[in-house]
Structures are given as structure tokens and as C-alpha cells.
């Protein structure tokens, strides 16, 4: 059973389009992180969200943590080819074993010029 | 700091052979994680250490897998004997302080067992 479900699994869009990817769980998280991974490399942190309802912006990327701290979204405005990569969400569960950094399977984004 | 260093970058071995993957975390980081990544299962946590002590190894798939951290600057993940289904990219990551901070990943070891 995957603790963090990401959707869509694959996304191919044209340069300049907007997109949103989602990260959902039935578990409550103390915090949630978004990473981007490029081919042949390890994931690199984009952002950490901690407070329910929190919104963070990183240039054209907007991250939101759900009010109940069970879900998150990543919105990219005017996507660029450089945004291409695997986007992973990762969270640490609030209670019951507290396994840190459980990852979703990711959304593989391809932005076509 | 050079970041998290993993070796080798690529490993091709025959089924039944022993495989040892190595990781040097960032100096001063007190958490170290081993992950396995496949298309089917994504990034799976295998085991993690805090101050060189294994905290949770429930993700280790079988007794064929073992991990050690003899000191703060070195960890190994061993598979003995290896099987084709172990083929994957294995990542090591380190964190300073708490799980709320950034995890720094190595470039991974791509293991192919034939």
C-alpha cells in the first residue's frame, strides 16, 4: 500500500501551459516536502510545508499543503522545458511509528518546446 | 562539502554474487537513509540510521539485505546473494538534525543483476 499517492503519474505538456500535480494520503503528516529528480541524479528538495493550509511560492511554482495536512499540490505556471523531471512528494507521518521521508511514486513531467 | 558520495555509480553482477554499495554522507549529518528506486515501486525506504545506529530496517526486503554504519562517515548496503529482482537504483541520503530539514541525496548506484 502506497502511503502517498501522486497523480497524474505521467504528464506531457507544451511549453507555456499551466499544470497541477497532486499528492494525497489518508495519513496526517507533520510536514511534507516536494523534490525534483532529473535523470541520473538523486532527488533535490524544492520546498517543505509544515502548517495546514500553507502556501509557498518558488518563482513559477506554487505549493499548497491541505488544511488537514493529508494532501498537497504543486502548480506550475507557464511551464518551461527546464521543468522537465520527476516530481516527488515526501512526508513524515505524525503518529504511530513516525517513519520519516516516505515518498510517493512521483509525477513524471515532460515539457515540450 | 562534496555532498553525499555513493560508489560505484554502476554495478553489473551475476545472480548469486555478493554486492556491496557504499555511501559517504555529508560531514556532520546525523541521519542516513538507504532507498531503492524502481519504476514499479518508486522510491522505497530500506533502512535508516541516526548517529550510526540503525533505527528502522522494516523496509529491508529480505535477509539477503544488510546495512552497516561503522562510523559517521561511511555506510554500506550489502546484498548476498543477489537476484535479478534486486536490479534497481539504490540511493543514499543524509539529513542534519531532524526530518524537517532537507535530505541530500547521492547520485545513486544503478545495480543490474543478470
PDB file of C-alpha atoms in Angstrom:
ATOM      1  CA  UNK A   1       0.000   0.000   0.000  1.00  0.00           C
ATOM      2  CA  UNK A   2       1.379   3.374  -1.037  1.00  0.00           C
ATOM      3  CA  UNK A   3       1.086   5.912   1.787  1.00  0.00           C
ATOM      4  CA  UNK A   4       1.413   8.824  -0.592  1.00  0.00           C
ATOM      5  CA  UNK A   5      -0.467   8.695  -3.888  1.00  0.00           C
ATOM      6  CA  UNK A   6       0.666  11.055  -6.604  1.00  0.00           C
ATOM      7  CA  UNK A   7      -1.300  11.979  -9.700  1.00  0.00           C
ATOM      8  CA  UNK A   8      -1.024  12.019 -12.556  1.00  0.00           C
ATOM      9  CA  UNK A   9       1.781   9.506 -12.986  1.00  0.00           C
ATOM     10  CA  UNK A  10       2.796  10.985 -16.326  1.00  0.00           C
ATOM     11  CA  UNK A  11       2.168  14.411 -17.815  1.00  0.00           C
ATOM     12  CA  UNK A  12       3.300  15.763 -21.160  1.00  0.00           C
ATOM     13  CA  UNK A  13       2.522  19.389 -21.973  1.00  0.00           C
ATOM     14  CA  UNK A  14       3.559  22.192 -24.283  1.00  0.00           C
ATOM     15  CA  UNK A  15       5.840  24.988 -23.162  1.00  0.00           C
ATOM     16  CA  UNK A  16       3.821  27.847 -21.685  1.00  0.00           C
ATOM     17  CA  UNK A  17       0.961  25.730 -20.335  1.00  0.00           C
ATOM     18  CA  UNK A  18      -0.030  25.573 -16.686  1.00  0.00           C
ATOM     19  CA  UNK A  19      -0.281  22.338 -14.731  1.00  0.00           C
ATOM     20  CA  UNK A  20      -1.087  20.975 -11.295  1.00  0.00           C
ATOM     21  CA  UNK A  21       0.105  17.731  -9.757  1.00  0.00           C
ATOM     22  CA  UNK A  22      -1.274  16.195  -6.602  1.00  0.00           C
ATOM     23  CA  UNK A  23      -0.078  14.270  -3.580  1.00  0.00           C
ATOM     24  CA  UNK A  24      -2.729  12.574  -1.424  1.00  0.00           C
ATOM     25  CA  UNK A  25      -2.818  10.350   1.628  1.00  0.00           C
ATOM     26  CA  UNK A  26      -5.193   9.046   4.255  1.00  0.00           C
ATOM     27  CA  UNK A  27      -2.498   9.746   6.860  1.00  0.00           C
ATOM     28  CA  UNK A  28      -1.752  13.058   8.558  1.00  0.00           C
ATOM     29  CA  UNK A  29       1.758  14.406   8.077  1.00  0.00           C
ATOM     30  CA  UNK A  30       3.870  16.587  10.322  1.00  0.00           C
ATOM     31  CA  UNK A  31       5.445  18.067   7.231  1.00  0.00           C
ATOM     32  CA  UNK A  32       5.550  17.443   3.547  1.00  0.00           C
ATOM     33  CA  UNK A  33       8.318  18.047   1.063  1.00  0.00           C
ATOM     34  CA  UNK A  34       8.479  18.277  -2.713  1.00  0.00           C
ATOM     35  CA  UNK A  35      11.566  17.116  -4.607  1.00  0.00           C
ATOM     36  CA  UNK A  36      12.530  17.160  -8.257  1.00  0.00           C
ATOM     37  CA  UNK A  37      14.658  14.428  -9.757  1.00  0.00           C
ATOM     38  CA  UNK A  38      16.445  14.586 -13.095  1.00  0.00           C
ATOM     39  CA  UNK A  39      17.742  11.540 -14.993  1.00  0.00           C
ATOM     40  CA  UNK A  40      20.859  10.036 -13.465  1.00  0.00           C
ATOM     41  CA  UNK A  41      20.636  12.185 -10.361  1.00  0.00           C
ATOM     42  CA  UNK A  42      19.188  11.979  -6.884  1.00  0.00           C
ATOM     43  CA  UNK A  43      16.128  13.998  -5.840  1.00  0.00           C
ATOM     44  CA  UNK A  44      16.684  17.636  -4.909  1.00  0.00           C
ATOM     45  CA  UNK A  45      14.487  19.469  -2.420  1.00  0.00           C
ATOM     46  CA  UNK A  46      12.191  22.194  -3.754  1.00  0.00           C
ATOM     47  CA  UNK A  47      10.155  23.093  -0.676  1.00  0.00           C
ATOM     48  CA  UNK A  48       8.963  21.992   2.774  1.00  0.00           C
ATOM     49  CA  UNK A  49       5.455  22.795   4.012  1.00  0.00           C
ATOM     50  CA  UNK A  50       4.561  22.413   7.670  1.00  0.00           C
ATOM     51  CA  UNK A  51       1.320  24.236   8.503  1.00  0.00           C
ATOM     52  CA  UNK A  52      -2.102  23.113   7.301  1.00  0.00           C
ATOM     53  CA  UNK A  53      -3.305  25.468   4.564  1.00  0.00           C
ATOM     54  CA  UNK A  54       0.191  26.796   3.969  1.00  0.00           C
ATOM     55  CA  UNK A  55       1.036  28.148   0.511  1.00  0.00           C
ATOM     56  CA  UNK A  56       4.613  28.657  -0.662  1.00  0.00           C
ATOM     57  CA  UNK A  57       5.812  30.102  -3.926  1.00  0.00           C
ATOM     58  CA  UNK A  58       9.095  29.432  -5.660  1.00  0.00           C
ATOM     59  CA  UNK A  59       9.188  31.530  -8.830  1.00  0.00           C
ATOM     60  CA  UNK A  60       6.647  29.871 -11.147  1.00  0.00           C
ATOM     61  CA  UNK A  61       5.954  27.021  -8.719  1.00  0.00           C
ATOM     62  CA  UNK A  62       3.203  27.238  -6.091  1.00  0.00           C
ATOM     63  CA  UNK A  63       2.941  24.624  -3.354  1.00  0.00           C
ATOM     64  CA  UNK A  64      -0.047  24.142  -1.090  1.00  0.00           C
ATOM     65  CA  UNK A  65      -0.464  21.961   1.985  1.00  0.00           C
ATOM     66  CA  UNK A  66      -4.003  20.815   2.670  1.00  0.00           C
ATOM     67  CA  UNK A  67      -5.837  22.121   5.728  1.00  0.00           C
ATOM     68  CA  UNK A  68      -5.930  18.642   7.250  1.00  0.00           C
ATOM     69  CA  UNK A  69      -2.262  18.027   6.386  1.00  0.00           C
ATOM     70  CA  UNK A  70      -3.161  14.924   4.351  1.00  0.00           C
ATOM     71  CA  UNK A  71      -2.567  16.272   0.875  1.00  0.00           C
ATOM     72  CA  UNK A  72      -0.592  18.760  -1.159  1.00  0.00           C
ATOM     73  CA  UNK A  73      -0.485  20.217  -4.636  1.00  0.00           C
ATOM     74  CA  UNK A  74       2.163  21.694  -6.875  1.00  0.00           C
ATOM     75  CA  UNK A  75       1.109  24.173  -9.537  1.00  0.00           C
ATOM     76  CA  UNK A  76       3.480  25.289 -12.276  1.00  0.00           C
ATOM     77  CA  UNK A  77       2.662  28.401 -14.277  1.00  0.00           C
ATOM     78  CA  UNK A  78       3.936  28.802 -17.831  1.00  0.00           C
ATOM     79  CA  UNK A  79       5.927  25.572 -17.820  1.00  0.00           C
ATOM     80  CA  UNK A  80       9.384  25.588 -19.377  1.00  0.00           C
ATOM     81  CA  UNK A  81      11.414  22.674 -20.819  1.00  0.00           C
ATOM     82  CA  UNK A  82      13.721  23.058 -17.822  1.00  0.00           C
ATOM     83  CA  UNK A  83      10.829  21.994 -15.589  1.00  0.00           C
ATOM     84  CA  UNK A  84      11.003  18.504 -17.076  1.00  0.00           C
ATOM     85  CA  UNK A  85      11.680  15.861 -14.452  1.00  0.00           C
ATOM     86  CA  UNK A  86      10.219  13.552 -11.841  1.00  0.00           C
ATOM     87  CA  UNK A  87       8.371  15.407  -9.077  1.00  0.00           C
ATOM     88  CA  UNK A  88       8.221  13.543  -5.791  1.00  0.00           C
ATOM     89  CA  UNK A  89       6.366  14.346  -2.623  1.00  0.00           C
ATOM     90  CA  UNK A  90       7.643  13.039   0.693  1.00  0.00           C
ATOM     91  CA  UNK A  91       6.221  13.237   4.184  1.00  0.00           C
ATOM     92  CA  UNK A  92       6.797  12.148   7.741  1.00  0.00           C
ATOM     93  CA  UNK A  93       3.792  10.665   9.471  1.00  0.00           C
ATOM     94  CA  UNK A  94       2.540  12.327  12.653  1.00  0.00           C
ATOM     95  CA  UNK A  95       1.943   9.299  14.803  1.00  0.00           C
ATOM     96  CA  UNK A  96       2.450   5.556  15.088  1.00  0.00           C
ATOM     97  CA  UNK A  97       5.974   4.701  14.110  1.00  0.00           C
ATOM     98  CA  UNK A  98       6.916   8.051  12.622  1.00  0.00           C
ATOM     99  CA  UNK A  99       8.786   6.726   9.622  1.00  0.00           C
ATOM    100  CA  UNK A 100      10.498   9.712   8.123  1.00  0.00           C
ATOM    101  CA  UNK A 101      10.542  10.651   4.472  1.00  0.00           C
ATOM    102  CA  UNK A 102       8.040   8.278   2.927  1.00  0.00           C
ATOM    103  CA  UNK A 103       7.943   9.052  -0.788  1.00  0.00           C
ATOM    104  CA  UNK A 104       5.218   8.892  -3.370  1.00  0.00           C
ATOM    105  CA  UNK A 105       5.974   7.281  -6.736  1.00  0.00           C
ATOM    106  CA  UNK A 106       6.154  10.661  -8.394  1.00  0.00           C
ATOM    107  CA  UNK A 107       4.760  12.508 -11.391  1.00  0.00           C
ATOM    108  CA  UNK A 108       6.944  12.362 -14.464  1.00  0.00           C
ATOM    109  CA  UNK A 109       6.611  15.700 -16.264  1.00  0.00           C
ATOM    110  CA  UNK A 110       7.726  16.364 -19.799  1.00  0.00           C
ATOM    111  CA  UNK A 111       7.550  19.921 -21.140  1.00  0.00           C
ATOM    112  CA  UNK A 112       7.872  20.114 -24.905  1.00  0.00           C
ATOM    113  CA  UNK A 113       9.322  23.218 -26.512  1.00  0.00           C
TER     114      UNK A 113
ATOM    115  CA  UNK B   1      31.464  19.738   1.063  1.00  0.00           C
ATOM    116  CA  UNK B   2      31.227  17.406  -1.938  1.00  0.00           C
ATOM    117  CA  UNK B   3      27.786  16.218  -0.980  1.00  0.00           C
ATOM    118  CA  UNK B   4      26.708  12.632  -0.460  1.00  0.00           C
ATOM    119  CA  UNK B   5      29.042  10.316  -2.319  1.00  0.00           C
ATOM    120  CA  UNK B   6      27.990   6.891  -3.477  1.00  0.00           C
ATOM    121  CA  UNK B   7      30.051   4.211  -5.136  1.00  0.00           C
ATOM    122  CA  UNK B   8      30.042   2.571  -7.510  1.00  0.00           C
ATOM    123  CA  UNK B   9      27.793   4.538  -9.897  1.00  0.00           C
ATOM    124  CA  UNK B  10      27.031   1.401 -11.876  1.00  0.00           C
ATOM    125  CA  UNK B  11      27.307  -2.249 -10.932  1.00  0.00           C
ATOM    126  CA  UNK B  12      26.578  -5.252 -13.120  1.00  0.00           C
ATOM    127  CA  UNK B  13      26.823  -8.616 -11.429  1.00  0.00           C
ATOM    128  CA  UNK B  14      25.720 -12.174 -11.900  1.00  0.00           C
ATOM    129  CA  UNK B  15      22.943 -13.712  -9.903  1.00  0.00           C
ATOM    130  CA  UNK B  16      24.238 -15.246  -6.700  1.00  0.00           C
ATOM    131  CA  UNK B  17      27.138 -12.854  -6.290  1.00  0.00           C
ATOM    132  CA  UNK B  18      27.629 -10.560  -3.326  1.00  0.00           C
ATOM    133  CA  UNK B  19      27.157  -6.858  -3.964  1.00  0.00           C
ATOM    134  CA  UNK B  20      28.318  -4.038  -1.677  1.00  0.00           C
ATOM    135  CA  UNK B  21      27.155  -0.474  -2.160  1.00  0.00           C
ATOM    136  CA  UNK B  22      28.925   2.349  -0.379  1.00  0.00           C
ATOM    137  CA  UNK B  23      27.897   5.759   0.897  1.00  0.00           C
ATOM    138  CA  UNK B  24      29.709   8.696   2.430  1.00  0.00           C
ATOM    139  CA  UNK B  25      27.224  11.145   3.961  1.00  0.00           C
ATOM    140  CA  UNK B  26      27.731  14.862   4.316  1.00  0.00           C
ATOM    141  CA  UNK B  27      30.016  15.587   7.247  1.00  0.00           C
ATOM    142  CA  UNK B  28      28.066  16.441  10.385  1.00  0.00           C
ATOM    143  CA  UNK B  29      24.775  14.972   9.220  1.00  0.00           C
ATOM    144  CA  UNK B  30      23.354  12.629  11.830  1.00  0.00           C
ATOM    145  CA  UNK B  31      20.726  10.746   9.807  1.00  0.00           C
ATOM    146  CA  UNK B  32      21.486   8.415   6.917  1.00  0.00           C
ATOM    147  CA  UNK B  33      18.901   6.713   4.724  1.00  0.00           C
ATOM    148  CA  UNK B  34      19.092   3.959   2.121  1.00  0.00           C
ATOM    149  CA  UNK B  35      16.431   3.936  -0.594  1.00  0.00           C
ATOM    150  CA  UNK B  36      15.733   1.731  -3.594  1.00  0.00           C
ATOM    151  CA  UNK B  37      14.059   3.170  -6.702  1.00  0.00           C
ATOM    152  CA  UNK B  38      12.254   1.263  -9.442  1.00  0.00           C
ATOM    153  CA  UNK B  39       9.631   2.320 -11.950  1.00  0.00           C
ATOM    154  CA  UNK B  40       7.110  -0.062 -10.453  1.00  0.00           C
ATOM    155  CA  UNK B  41       7.553   0.723  -6.778  1.00  0.00           C
ATOM    156  CA  UNK B  42       9.040   4.212  -6.776  1.00  0.00           C
ATOM    157  CA  UNK B  43      11.432   5.267  -4.026  1.00  0.00           C
ATOM    158  CA  UNK B  44      11.290   2.782  -1.147  1.00  0.00           C
ATOM    159  CA  UNK B  45      12.918   3.373   2.219  1.00  0.00           C
ATOM    160  CA  UNK B  46      15.049   0.361   3.121  1.00  0.00           C
ATOM    161  CA  UNK B  47      16.702   1.382   6.383  1.00  0.00           C
ATOM    162  CA  UNK B  48      17.813   4.480   8.227  1.00  0.00           C
ATOM    163  CA  UNK B  49      20.411   5.309  10.859  1.00  0.00           C
ATOM    164  CA  UNK B  50      20.615   8.006  13.498  1.00  0.00           C
ATOM    165  CA  UNK B  51      24.086   8.680  14.870  1.00  0.00           C
ATOM    166  CA  UNK B  52      25.313   5.431  13.261  1.00  0.00           C
ATOM    167  CA  UNK B  53      22.619   3.341  14.989  1.00  0.00           C
ATOM    168  CA  UNK B  54      20.038   1.539  12.832  1.00  0.00           C
ATOM    169  CA  UNK B  55      16.612   2.875  13.799  1.00  0.00           C
ATOM    170  CA  UNK B  56      14.217   1.195  11.382  1.00  0.00           C
ATOM    171  CA  UNK B  57      15.070  -1.635   8.998  1.00  0.00           C
ATOM    172  CA  UNK B  58      11.499  -2.741   8.332  1.00  0.00           C
ATOM    173  CA  UNK B  59      11.900  -1.781   4.676  1.00  0.00           C
ATOM    174  CA  UNK B  60      14.724  -4.228   4.076  1.00  0.00           C
ATOM    175  CA  UNK B  61      13.091  -6.746   1.749  1.00  0.00           C
ATOM    176  CA  UNK B  62      14.800  -9.935   2.858  1.00  0.00           C
ATOM    177  CA  UNK B  63      17.576 -11.358   4.962  1.00  0.00           C
ATOM    178  CA  UNK B  64      19.754 -11.175   1.874  1.00  0.00           C
ATOM    179  CA  UNK B  65      19.972  -7.429   2.510  1.00  0.00           C
ATOM    180  CA  UNK B  66      22.078  -5.966   5.292  1.00  0.00           C
ATOM    181  CA  UNK B  67      23.350  -2.485   6.100  1.00  0.00           C
ATOM    182  CA  UNK B  68      26.019  -1.167   8.414  1.00  0.00           C
ATOM    183  CA  UNK B  69      27.286   2.204   9.531  1.00  0.00           C
ATOM    184  CA  UNK B  70      30.584   1.606  11.340  1.00  0.00           C
ATOM    185  CA  UNK B  71      31.243   5.331  11.744  1.00  0.00           C
ATOM    186  CA  UNK B  72      29.690   8.703  10.989  1.00  0.00           C
ATOM    187  CA  UNK B  73      31.331   8.975   7.581  1.00  0.00           C
ATOM    188  CA  UNK B  74      30.625   5.618   5.991  1.00  0.00           C
ATOM    189  CA  UNK B  75      27.795   3.190   5.389  1.00  0.00           C
ATOM    190  CA  UNK B  76      27.386   0.042   3.312  1.00  0.00           C
ATOM    191  CA  UNK B  77      24.425  -1.829   1.912  1.00  0.00           C
ATOM    192  CA  UNK B  78      25.158  -5.442   1.104  1.00  0.00           C
ATOM    193  CA  UNK B  79      23.128  -7.932  -0.900  1.00  0.00           C
ATOM    194  CA  UNK B  80      24.136 -11.565  -0.601  1.00  0.00           C
ATOM    195  CA  UNK B  81      23.238 -13.473  -2.694  1.00  0.00           C
ATOM    196  CA  UNK B  82      21.972 -11.062  -5.332  1.00  0.00           C
ATOM    197  CA  UNK B  83      18.975 -11.852  -7.548  1.00  0.00           C
ATOM    198  CA  UNK B  84      17.718 -10.289 -10.807  1.00  0.00           C
ATOM    199  CA  UNK B  85      14.764  -8.718  -8.973  1.00  0.00           C
ATOM    200  CA  UNK B  86      17.232  -6.666  -6.931  1.00  0.00           C
ATOM    201  CA  UNK B  87      18.033  -4.649 -10.052  1.00  0.00           C
ATOM    202  CA  UNK B  88      17.248  -1.020  -9.255  1.00  0.00           C
ATOM    203  CA  UNK B  89      18.847   2.319  -8.453  1.00  0.00           C
ATOM    204  CA  UNK B  90      19.941   2.499  -4.828  1.00  0.00           C
ATOM    205  CA  UNK B  91      20.169   5.920  -3.198  1.00  0.00           C
ATOM    206  CA  UNK B  92      21.769   7.079  -0.019  1.00  0.00           C
ATOM    207  CA  UNK B  93      20.625  10.324   1.622  1.00  0.00           C
ATOM    208  CA  UNK B  94      21.723  12.246   4.703  1.00  0.00           C
ATOM    209  CA  UNK B  95      19.979  14.821   6.887  1.00  0.00           C
ATOM    210  CA  UNK B  96      21.188  17.227   9.526  1.00  0.00           C
ATOM    211  CA  UNK B  97      19.227  17.407  12.748  1.00  0.00           C
ATOM    212  CA  UNK B  98      15.638  16.495  12.062  1.00  0.00           C
ATOM    213  CA  UNK B  99      13.417  15.089   9.370  1.00  0.00           C
ATOM    214  CA  UNK B 100      12.014  18.552   8.701  1.00  0.00           C
ATOM    215  CA  UNK B 101      15.224  19.608   7.080  1.00  0.00           C
ATOM    216  CA  UNK B 102      16.463  18.909   3.599  1.00  0.00           C
ATOM    217  CA  UNK B 103      17.510  15.407   2.621  1.00  0.00           C
ATOM    218  CA  UNK B 104      20.623  15.410   0.472  1.00  0.00           C
ATOM    219  CA  UNK B 105      20.819  12.504  -1.932  1.00  0.00           C
ATOM    220  CA  UNK B 106      23.778  10.902  -3.612  1.00  0.00           C
ATOM    221  CA  UNK B 107      23.747  10.247  -7.337  1.00  0.00           C
ATOM    222  CA  UNK B 108      22.751   6.649  -6.764  1.00  0.00           C
ATOM    223  CA  UNK B 109      24.128   3.258  -7.727  1.00  0.00           C
ATOM    224  CA  UNK B 110      22.458   1.570 -10.675  1.00  0.00           C
ATOM    225  CA  UNK B 111      22.554  -2.148  -9.944  1.00  0.00           C
ATOM    226  CA  UNK B 112      21.893  -4.718 -12.626  1.00  0.00           C
ATOM    227  CA  UNK B 113      21.816  -8.382 -11.657  1.00  0.00           C
ATOM    228  CA  UNK B 114      21.881 -10.735 -14.645  1.00  0.00           C
TER     229      UNK B 114
END
